[in-house]
Amino acid sequence: MTKHNELYNNLFVLELANNHQGSVEHGKEVIRQMKAVCDDFPFQFAFKLQYRNLNTFIHPDFKDREDIKYVKRFRDTELNEQQLLQLKQAVDEAGFISMCTPFDEESVSWIENHGFQVLKIASCSLTDWPLLERIAKSSLPLVASTAGARLDEIEKVVQFFQHRGKSLAVMHCVGEYPTPRERLQLGQIALLKKTFPAIPIGYSTHEAPSETEAVKMAIALGAQLFEKHVGVGELNGYSANPEQVRAWLTSAQQGFELLGLSNERVEVTEKEVATLNSLRRGLFAKRDLIVGDILQPDDYFLAIPSQEGQLLANDLSKYSQYIVEQAISVNNPVLFSALDSSDIRPAVQSILRDVSALLRSAKVTIADGAQCQISHHYGIDNFAETGATLIEIINREYCKKIIVMLPGQSHPLHFHSKKEETFNILNGELELNLKGEISTLSAGDMVTVDRGVKHSFSTKTGVVFDEISTTDHQGDSYYDDERISNNNNRKTPLLFRSDWLEVEW
């Protein structure tokens, strides 16, 4: 279904219909004048004819009726197969993509025999199943208009051609000639794109030829191909002459310029960066910063104007760490040149991958959005040796956390003055140092740690366990090693996503 998508991209279809006025020469003149207009625009262009075998298309008893609008029009402008072939050859000579609409089964054969490149299904034929069955036998890529069709009818037609491996584009269309502005229903383009995301969607217009704004909106809504009735001389209320086609294409060109890129993020310009940076708050030292300081929120304030090379508020992240390499005096800007910076995001992702794998093996599920802390007492670079991942399930008058430790990790000696906690081992083994006594706990084992009791723990196998406790208060962990207590950057908070447990990273 996608092999012809490039054919449909930015394709403008000029529909001749009966505007040849029954004259091959007049039809050729339309083709010549439209070619002169199209040469000035950077689009793909198709020129479309309509084929009907009037000998079978009109009931024999009505062939000569003058009071039936379309019978009279088709008879007055009738061209035989050889004359139609001459027009098709003129389309080829002008360099247009050749497209044609059949209204009966025999016309499909004419289209195939004449070597057209694209076959168009008219709105009135969208659910003409005998005709669609014949069209499905053709090898040509297809375009289908949808005026007057219910969404379920369009879906059936799309499925019909998809099941037969046909290349298809679908066009929004309103079957009112001309269509007033208030009836253009351009929002249907968005509906068709949502309903058929893998199929190119277009816009077939029947509005007044002086209307040039609608095509811009169609482009903004994602239309890829466009169709308009064209002619020269005296025309109906929905067909455009060469100058009106030029105005239409000019408007479309402006529309694409306004739209810009839609399939990738646009590159940021230097001018844009400079303008935005002048409005962004920079970091200024709140105190004298000395070499070796790890930059913390209490060390700086944010203000404008910033200067080139200055650390900005936009550069701050829980994944970014900055260490002072050159002393910075109070109130002075904090410059990148005075800092050593590192991004811990890759390390965090690696940790979460391993933690999720351990939780999966333990068959433990986590609610989506649970508060999570990666605790790295001596820095994230040393997390493999010292640290743990704490996932908070609830913290009220009672508290539950799930604690995950990877193989080879340890948690340093500490105690809590407010919290009493019980460890319930779910998976793996935990070596617990409690009051200086070491014991090994495995799945199903449970132990309580009273307030004020020093304890540490480690694991050789990796372990997952519940920590069930009284309310957990921030700052209620007291470590023997003062380096840990003085490290305000020892935890990385984030939200745990339940889908991390569904697939391997």
Coordinates of C-alpha atoms in Angstrom, one line a residue:
M1 CA 0.0 0.0 0.0
T2 CA 2.9 2.4 0.4
K3 CA 5.0 1.8 -2.8
H4 CA 3.2 4.7 -4.6
N5 CA 3.2 7.1 -1.7
E6 CA 5.8 9.3 -3.4
L7 CA 3.5 9.6 -6.4
Y8 CA 0.8 11.1 -4.2
N9 CA 3.0 13.5 -2.3
N10 CA 2.4 17.2 -3.2
L11 CA 0.4 16.1 -6.3
F12 CA -1.8 18.7 -7.9
V13 CA -4.5 17.2 -10.2
L14 CA -6.0 19.4 -12.9
E15 CA -9.4 18.0 -13.8
L16 CA -10.6 18.7 -17.4
A17 CA -14.0 16.9 -17.1
N18 CA -16.2 18.2 -19.9
N19 CA -14.3 21.5 -20.2
H20 CA -12.9 20.3 -23.5
Q21 CA -16.4 21.4 -24.8
G22 CA -16.5 18.4 -27.1
S23 CA -13.4 19.6 -29.0
V24 CA -10.0 17.9 -29.1
E25 CA -8.3 21.2 -30.1
H26 CA -10.0 23.1 -27.3
G27 CA -8.9 20.4 -24.8
K28 CA -5.4 20.6 -26.1
E29 CA -5.4 24.3 -25.6
V30 CA -6.5 23.9 -22.0
I31 CA -3.6 21.4 -21.5
R32 CA -1.1 23.9 -23.1
Q33 CA -2.2 26.8 -21.0
M34 CA -2.2 24.9 -17.8
K35 CA 1.3 23.5 -18.5
A36 CA 2.6 27.1 -18.9
V37 CA 1.2 27.9 -15.4
C38 CA 2.4 24.7 -13.7
D39 CA 6.0 25.1 -15.0
D40 CA 6.4 27.9 -12.5
F41 CA 5.7 25.8 -9.4
P42 CA 7.7 23.0 -7.6
F43 CA 5.0 20.5 -7.4
Q44 CA 4.0 17.2 -9.1
F45 CA 1.2 17.7 -11.6
A46 CA -1.3 15.3 -13.0
F47 CA -3.9 16.2 -15.7
K48 CA -7.1 14.2 -15.5
L49 CA -9.6 13.2 -18.0
Q50 CA -13.0 11.5 -17.7
Y51 CA -14.0 8.4 -19.7
R52 CA -17.6 7.3 -20.4
N53 CA -18.9 5.0 -23.0
L54 CA -22.2 6.9 -23.6
N55 CA -23.5 4.1 -25.8
T56 CA -24.0 2.0 -22.7
F57 CA -23.7 4.6 -19.9
I58 CA -27.1 6.3 -20.9
H59 CA -30.3 4.2 -21.1
P60 CA -31.3 3.9 -24.8
D61 CA -34.7 5.5 -24.1
F62 CA -33.0 8.7 -22.7
K63 CA -30.1 9.3 -25.1
D64 CA -31.8 12.1 -26.9
R65 CA -33.4 13.8 -23.9
E66 CA -32.7 17.5 -23.7
D67 CA -34.4 18.0 -20.4
I68 CA -32.1 15.9 -18.3
K69 CA -29.0 17.9 -17.3
Y70 CA -26.2 15.4 -17.4
V71 CA -27.6 13.5 -20.4
K72 CA -27.6 16.7 -22.4
R73 CA -24.1 17.8 -21.1
F74 CA -22.5 14.5 -21.8
R75 CA -24.0 14.3 -25.3
D76 CA -23.1 17.9 -26.2
T77 CA -19.5 17.3 -25.2
E78 CA -19.1 13.7 -26.3
L79 CA -15.7 12.5 -27.7
N80 CA -15.2 9.0 -29.1
E81 CA -12.4 6.7 -27.9
Q82 CA -9.9 7.9 -30.5
Q83 CA -10.5 11.5 -29.7
L84 CA -10.0 10.8 -26.0
L85 CA -6.7 9.1 -26.9
Q86 CA -5.5 12.2 -28.7
L87 CA -6.1 14.2 -25.5
K88 CA -4.3 11.6 -23.5
Q89 CA -1.3 11.9 -25.8
A90 CA -1.4 15.7 -25.4
V91 CA -1.2 15.2 -21.6
D92 CA 1.9 13.0 -22.1
E93 CA 3.5 15.4 -24.4
A94 CA 3.0 18.2 -21.9
G95 CA 4.8 16.1 -19.3
F96 CA 1.9 15.7 -16.9
I97 CA 1.2 12.5 -14.9
S98 CA -1.8 11.1 -16.8
M99 CA -4.9 10.3 -14.7
C100 CA -8.4 9.3 -15.7
T101 CA -11.8 8.6 -14.1
P102 CA -13.9 5.7 -15.6
F103 CA -17.6 5.7 -15.1
D104 CA -18.3 2.3 -16.5
E105 CA -16.4 -1.0 -16.9
E106 CA -15.5 -0.6 -20.6
S107 CA -13.9 2.8 -19.8
V108 CA -11.5 1.0 -17.4
S109 CA -10.3 -1.0 -20.4
W110 CA -9.9 2.2 -22.5
I111 CA -7.8 3.7 -19.6
E112 CA -5.6 0.6 -19.5
N113 CA -5.2 0.5 -23.3
H114 CA -4.4 4.2 -23.5
G115 CA -1.6 3.8 -20.9
F116 CA -2.7 6.1 -18.1
Q117 CA -0.6 6.2 -15.0
V118 CA -3.3 6.7 -12.3
L119 CA -6.9 5.7 -12.1
K120 CA -9.3 8.0 -10.2
I121 CA -12.6 6.8 -8.6
A122 CA -15.3 9.5 -8.6
S123 CA -17.4 10.1 -5.5
C124 CA -20.5 8.9 -7.3
S125 CA -18.8 5.6 -8.1
L126 CA -17.2 5.0 -4.6
T127 CA -19.7 2.3 -3.8
D128 CA -20.4 1.2 -7.3
W129 CA -19.3 -2.4 -6.5
P130 CA -19.5 -3.8 -10.1
L131 CA -17.2 -1.0 -11.3
L132 CA -14.9 -1.3 -8.2
E133 CA -14.5 -5.1 -8.9
R134 CA -13.4 -4.2 -12.5
I135 CA -11.0 -1.4 -11.2
A136 CA -9.5 -3.9 -8.7
K137 CA -8.3 -6.0 -11.6
S138 CA -6.2 -3.0 -13.0
S139 CA -2.6 -2.7 -12.0
L140 CA -2.8 1.1 -11.7
P141 CA -2.5 3.1 -8.5
L142 CA -5.8 4.6 -7.4
V143 CA -7.2 7.8 -6.0
A144 CA -10.8 7.8 -4.6
S145 CA -13.0 10.8 -3.8
T146 CA -15.4 10.5 -0.9
A147 CA -18.2 13.1 -1.3
G148 CA -21.5 11.9 0.1
A149 CA -20.1 8.7 1.6
R150 CA -20.5 7.6 5.2
L151 CA -17.3 6.7 7.1
D152 CA -18.3 3.0 7.2
E153 CA -18.7 3.0 3.4
I154 CA -15.2 4.6 3.0
E155 CA -13.8 2.0 5.3
K156 CA -15.3 -0.9 3.3
V157 CA -13.8 0.5 0.1
V158 CA -10.4 1.0 1.6
Q159 CA -10.4 -2.5 3.1
F160 CA -11.6 -3.9 -0.3
F161 CA -8.6 -2.4 -2.1
Q162 CA -6.1 -3.1 0.8
H163 CA -7.0 -6.8 0.7
R164 CA -6.2 -6.8 -2.9
G165 CA -2.8 -5.1 -2.4
K166 CA -3.8 -1.9 -4.3
S167 CA -2.1 1.4 -3.9
L168 CA -4.7 3.9 -2.8
A169 CA -5.1 7.6 -1.8
V170 CA -8.4 9.0 -0.4
M171 CA -9.6 12.5 -1.0
H172 CA -12.0 14.6 1.0
C173 CA -14.6 16.1 -1.3
V174 CA -18.0 17.8 -1.1
G175 CA -20.4 17.1 -3.8
E176 CA -21.9 20.6 -4.2
Y177 CA -21.0 22.5 -7.4
P178 CA -19.8 25.1 -6.4
T179 CA -19.3 24.4 -2.7
P180 CA -19.9 27.5 -0.5
R181 CA -17.2 28.3 2.1
E182 CA -19.3 27.3 5.0
R183 CA -19.8 23.8 3.5
L184 CA -16.1 23.0 2.8
Q185 CA -15.9 20.8 5.9
L186 CA -12.1 20.8 5.8
G187 CA -12.0 19.1 9.2
Q188 CA -12.9 15.9 7.4
I189 CA -9.3 15.8 6.2
A190 CA -8.1 15.3 9.8
L191 CA -10.8 12.7 10.4
L192 CA -9.6 10.7 7.3
K193 CA -6.0 11.0 8.4
K194 CA -6.9 9.7 11.8
T195 CA -9.0 6.8 10.4
F196 CA -6.5 5.8 7.7
P197 CA -3.1 6.7 9.0
A198 CA -1.2 4.6 6.5
I199 CA -3.0 6.1 3.4
P200 CA -2.3 9.4 1.7
I201 CA -5.2 11.8 2.2
G202 CA -6.1 14.6 -0.2
Y203 CA -8.6 17.3 -1.0
S204 CA -10.7 17.5 -4.1
T205 CA -12.1 21.0 -4.4
H206 CA -15.4 22.3 -5.9
E207 CA -15.3 25.7 -4.3
A208 CA -15.5 28.9 -6.3
P209 CA -12.3 29.4 -8.4
S210 CA -11.6 32.7 -6.6
E211 CA -11.3 30.8 -3.3
T212 CA -7.6 30.3 -2.5
E213 CA -7.4 30.2 1.3
A214 CA -9.0 26.7 1.6
V215 CA -6.0 25.0 0.1
K216 CA -3.7 26.5 2.8
M217 CA -5.9 25.0 5.5
A218 CA -6.0 21.6 3.7
I219 CA -2.2 21.6 3.7
A220 CA -2.1 22.5 7.4
L221 CA -4.4 19.6 8.1
G222 CA -2.1 17.2 6.3
A223 CA -3.5 16.8 2.8
Q224 CA -0.9 15.5 0.4
L225 CA -2.7 15.7 -3.0
F226 CA -5.2 18.3 -4.4
E227 CA -7.6 18.4 -7.2
K228 CA -9.4 21.3 -9.1
H229 CA -11.5 21.5 -12.2
V230 CA -9.8 23.7 -14.9
G231 CA -10.5 25.1 -18.3
V232 CA -10.3 28.2 -20.5
G233 CA -12.9 30.5 -21.9
E234 CA -16.4 30.5 -20.5
L235 CA -16.5 28.2 -17.5
N236 CA -18.9 26.9 -14.8
G237 CA -18.9 28.2 -11.2
Y238 CA -16.3 25.7 -9.9
S239 CA -13.7 25.5 -12.8
A240 CA -10.6 27.7 -12.7
N241 CA -9.0 29.5 -15.6
P242 CA -5.2 29.7 -15.9
E243 CA -4.8 32.8 -13.8
Q244 CA -7.1 31.4 -11.1
V245 CA -5.1 28.2 -11.1
R246 CA -1.9 30.3 -10.7
A247 CA -3.5 32.1 -7.7
W248 CA -4.5 28.7 -6.3
L249 CA -1.0 27.2 -6.7
T250 CA 0.6 30.4 -5.3
S251 CA -1.6 30.1 -2.2
A252 CA -0.6 26.4 -1.9
Q253 CA 3.1 27.3 -2.2
Q254 CA 2.6 29.8 0.6
G255 CA 0.8 27.2 2.6
F256 CA 3.7 24.8 2.4
E257 CA 6.1 27.6 3.3
L258 CA 4.0 28.4 6.4
L259 CA 3.8 24.7 7.3
G260 CA 7.5 24.1 7.2
L261 CA 8.7 20.7 8.4
S262 CA 6.2 18.3 9.8
N263 CA 8.0 14.9 9.8
E264 CA 11.0 16.0 11.8
R265 CA 12.0 18.6 14.3
V266 CA 13.2 21.8 12.7
E267 CA 16.9 22.8 13.3
V268 CA 17.2 25.6 15.8
T269 CA 18.8 28.7 14.3
E270 CA 21.7 30.7 16.0
K271 CA 19.4 33.8 16.0
E272 CA 16.7 31.8 17.8
V273 CA 19.2 30.5 20.4
A274 CA 20.6 34.0 21.0
T275 CA 17.1 35.5 21.5
L276 CA 15.9 32.8 23.9
N277 CA 19.2 32.8 25.9
S278 CA 18.8 36.5 26.5
L279 CA 15.5 35.7 28.2
R280 CA 16.8 32.7 30.2
R281 CA 17.9 33.0 33.8
G282 CA 21.6 32.5 34.5
L283 CA 23.2 31.0 37.6
F284 CA 25.1 33.4 39.9
A285 CA 27.1 32.4 43.0
K286 CA 25.2 32.9 46.2
R287 CA 28.4 32.4 48.2
D288 CA 32.1 32.1 47.3
L289 CA 32.4 28.7 45.6
I290 CA 35.7 26.8 46.0
V291 CA 37.4 24.2 43.9
G292 CA 35.8 20.8 44.5
D293 CA 32.3 22.1 45.5
I294 CA 29.5 20.1 44.0
L295 CA 27.0 22.7 42.8
Q296 CA 23.8 22.6 44.9
P297 CA 20.6 24.7 44.8
D298 CA 21.8 26.6 48.0
D299 CA 25.0 27.6 46.1
Y300 CA 23.4 29.9 43.5
F301 CA 20.5 32.2 42.6
L302 CA 18.9 32.6 39.2
A303 CA 18.5 36.0 37.4
I304 CA 18.9 37.9 34.2
P305 CA 20.8 39.1 32.3
S306 CA 22.9 36.1 31.5
Q307 CA 26.0 36.1 29.4
E308 CA 27.5 33.9 26.8
G309 CA 29.0 30.7 28.3
Q310 CA 27.1 31.0 31.5
L311 CA 25.2 28.1 33.1
L312 CA 21.5 28.6 32.7
A313 CA 18.5 27.4 34.6
N314 CA 17.7 25.4 31.5
D315 CA 20.9 23.4 31.9
L316 CA 19.9 22.2 35.4
S317 CA 18.5 18.7 35.7
K318 CA 18.5 15.9 38.3
Y319 CA 20.7 14.1 35.8
S320 CA 23.3 16.8 35.6
Q321 CA 26.2 17.2 38.0
Y322 CA 28.5 20.2 38.1
I323 CA 31.8 20.3 40.1
V324 CA 33.6 23.6 40.6
E325 CA 37.1 23.6 39.0
Q326 CA 37.9 27.3 39.3
A327 CA 36.8 29.4 42.3
I328 CA 33.8 31.7 41.8
S329 CA 33.2 34.8 43.9
V330 CA 29.8 35.6 45.3
N331 CA 27.4 37.3 42.9
N332 CA 29.6 36.4 39.9
P333 CA 28.2 34.4 37.0
V334 CA 28.7 30.6 37.1
L335 CA 30.5 29.9 33.8
F336 CA 30.8 26.5 32.1
S337 CA 34.5 27.1 31.9
A338 CA 34.8 27.0 35.7
L339 CA 33.0 23.7 36.0
D340 CA 33.4 20.0 35.3
S341 CA 30.0 18.7 34.1
S342 CA 28.7 15.2 33.8
D343 CA 25.4 13.6 32.7
I344 CA 24.2 10.7 34.9
R345 CA 21.3 9.8 32.7
P346 CA 23.0 6.8 31.0
A347 CA 24.0 5.5 34.4
V348 CA 20.4 5.9 35.7
Q349 CA 19.0 4.1 32.7
S350 CA 21.4 1.2 33.2
I351 CA 20.4 1.0 36.9
L352 CA 16.7 1.0 36.1
R353 CA 17.3 -1.7 33.5
D354 CA 18.9 -4.0 36.0
V355 CA 16.4 -3.1 38.8
S356 CA 13.5 -3.9 36.5
A357 CA 15.0 -7.2 35.4
L358 CA 15.4 -8.2 39.1
L359 CA 11.8 -7.2 39.9
R360 CA 10.6 -9.2 36.9
S361 CA 12.4 -12.3 38.0
A362 CA 10.9 -11.8 41.5
K363 CA 7.5 -11.4 39.9
V364 CA 6.9 -8.2 41.8
T365 CA 4.7 -5.6 40.2
I366 CA 4.8 -1.8 40.8
A367 CA 2.1 0.7 40.5
D368 CA 2.7 3.1 37.6
G369 CA 4.1 6.5 38.8
A370 CA 5.3 5.2 42.2
Q371 CA 7.9 7.5 43.8
C372 CA 11.4 6.0 43.4
Q373 CA 14.8 6.9 44.7
I374 CA 18.2 5.7 43.5
S375 CA 20.3 6.0 46.6
H376 CA 24.0 6.3 45.7
H377 CA 25.8 7.1 49.0
Y378 CA 29.3 7.6 47.5
G379 CA 28.2 8.9 44.1
I380 CA 26.5 7.2 41.2
D381 CA 29.8 6.0 39.9
N382 CA 30.1 3.8 42.9
F383 CA 26.5 2.6 42.9
A384 CA 27.4 -1.0 41.9
E385 CA 29.2 -1.3 45.2
T386 CA 27.2 0.9 47.6
G387 CA 23.6 1.8 47.1
A388 CA 20.0 0.7 46.7
T389 CA 16.8 1.5 44.8
L390 CA 13.9 2.4 47.0
I391 CA 10.3 2.4 45.6
E392 CA 7.7 4.0 47.9
I393 CA 4.3 2.3 47.8
I394 CA 2.7 4.4 50.5
N395 CA 3.9 6.7 53.3
R396 CA 1.2 7.8 55.8
E397 CA 1.0 6.7 59.5
Y398 CA 2.2 3.5 58.1
C399 CA 4.8 3.1 55.3
K400 CA 5.8 0.5 52.8
K401 CA 8.7 0.5 50.4
I402 CA 10.1 -2.1 48.1
I403 CA 13.9 -2.1 48.2
V404 CA 15.9 -3.5 45.4
M405 CA 19.7 -4.2 45.7
L406 CA 21.7 -5.5 42.8
P407 CA 24.2 -8.4 43.2
G408 CA 27.3 -7.2 45.1
Q409 CA 25.7 -4.0 46.6
S410 CA 25.9 -2.9 50.2
H411 CA 24.0 -0.3 52.3
P412 CA 26.2 1.5 54.9
L413 CA 25.7 1.4 58.6
H414 CA 23.0 3.8 59.9
F415 CA 20.0 4.1 62.3
H416 CA 16.7 5.9 62.5
S417 CA 15.5 7.9 65.5
K418 CA 11.8 8.1 64.5
K419 CA 11.1 5.1 62.3
E420 CA 10.7 1.4 63.3
E421 CA 10.9 -0.9 60.3
T422 CA 10.4 -4.6 59.4
F423 CA 12.1 -6.3 56.4
N424 CA 10.2 -9.0 54.6
I425 CA 12.4 -10.8 52.0
L426 CA 10.6 -11.4 48.7
N427 CA 13.4 -12.8 46.5
G428 CA 17.1 -13.4 46.9
E429 CA 19.3 -13.2 50.0
L430 CA 20.1 -10.3 52.3
E431 CA 23.1 -10.3 54.7
L432 CA 21.9 -8.1 57.7
N433 CA 24.2 -6.6 60.2
L434 CA 22.0 -5.8 63.2
K435 CA 23.7 -4.7 66.5
G436 CA 26.9 -6.1 65.2
E437 CA 25.5 -9.6 64.6
I438 CA 25.3 -10.8 60.9
S439 CA 22.6 -13.1 59.7
T440 CA 21.5 -14.2 56.2
L441 CA 17.8 -13.8 55.3
S442 CA 16.1 -15.4 52.3
A443 CA 12.7 -15.3 50.8
G444 CA 10.0 -15.6 53.5
D445 CA 12.2 -14.4 56.3
M446 CA 11.2 -11.3 58.3
V447 CA 13.1 -9.2 60.8
T448 CA 12.3 -6.0 62.7
V449 CA 14.7 -3.1 63.3
D450 CA 13.9 -1.0 66.3
R451 CA 14.4 2.8 66.5
G452 CA 18.0 3.8 67.3
V453 CA 19.4 0.4 66.3
K454 CA 22.4 0.6 64.0
H455 CA 22.2 -1.7 61.0
S456 CA 23.6 -2.3 57.6
F457 CA 23.0 -4.8 54.9
S458 CA 24.4 -6.3 51.7
T459 CA 23.6 -8.9 49.1
K460 CA 25.7 -11.3 47.0
T461 CA 22.8 -12.6 44.9
G462 CA 20.7 -9.5 44.5
V463 CA 17.6 -9.1 46.7
V464 CA 14.1 -7.6 46.7
F465 CA 12.4 -7.0 50.0
D466 CA 9.6 -5.1 51.6
E467 CA 10.3 -2.4 54.2
I468 CA 7.2 -2.0 56.3
S469 CA 7.5 0.8 58.8
T470 CA 6.0 3.7 60.7
T471 CA 6.0 7.0 58.9
D472 CA 9.2 7.6 57.0
H473 CA 10.5 11.1 57.8
Q474 CA 13.0 12.9 55.6
G475 CA 16.4 13.3 57.2
D476 CA 15.8 10.4 59.7
S477 CA 18.7 8.3 58.5
Y478 CA 21.9 8.8 60.5
Y479 CA 25.1 7.4 59.0
D480 CA 28.3 6.6 60.8
D481 CA 30.2 7.9 57.8
E482 CA 29.8 11.7 57.8
R483 CA 30.7 11.8 54.1
I484 CA 27.3 10.3 53.4
S485 CA 25.5 12.7 55.7
N486 CA 27.2 15.7 54.1
N487 CA 26.5 14.5 50.6
N488 CA 23.3 16.3 49.6
N489 CA 23.4 14.8 46.1
R490 CA 23.2 11.2 47.1
K491 CA 19.7 10.4 45.8
T492 CA 18.2 10.6 42.4
P493 CA 14.4 10.8 42.5
L494 CA 12.1 9.7 39.7
L495 CA 8.8 8.1 39.0
F496 CA 8.8 4.4 38.4
R497 CA 6.9 3.4 35.2
S498 CA 5.1 0.1 35.3
D499 CA 5.7 -0.7 31.7
W500 CA 9.4 -1.0 32.5
L501 CA 8.5 -4.4 33.9
E502 CA 6.7 -5.6 30.8
V503 CA 9.6 -5.8 28.4
E504 CA 13.3 -6.3 28.6
W505 CA 15.2 -3.1 27.9

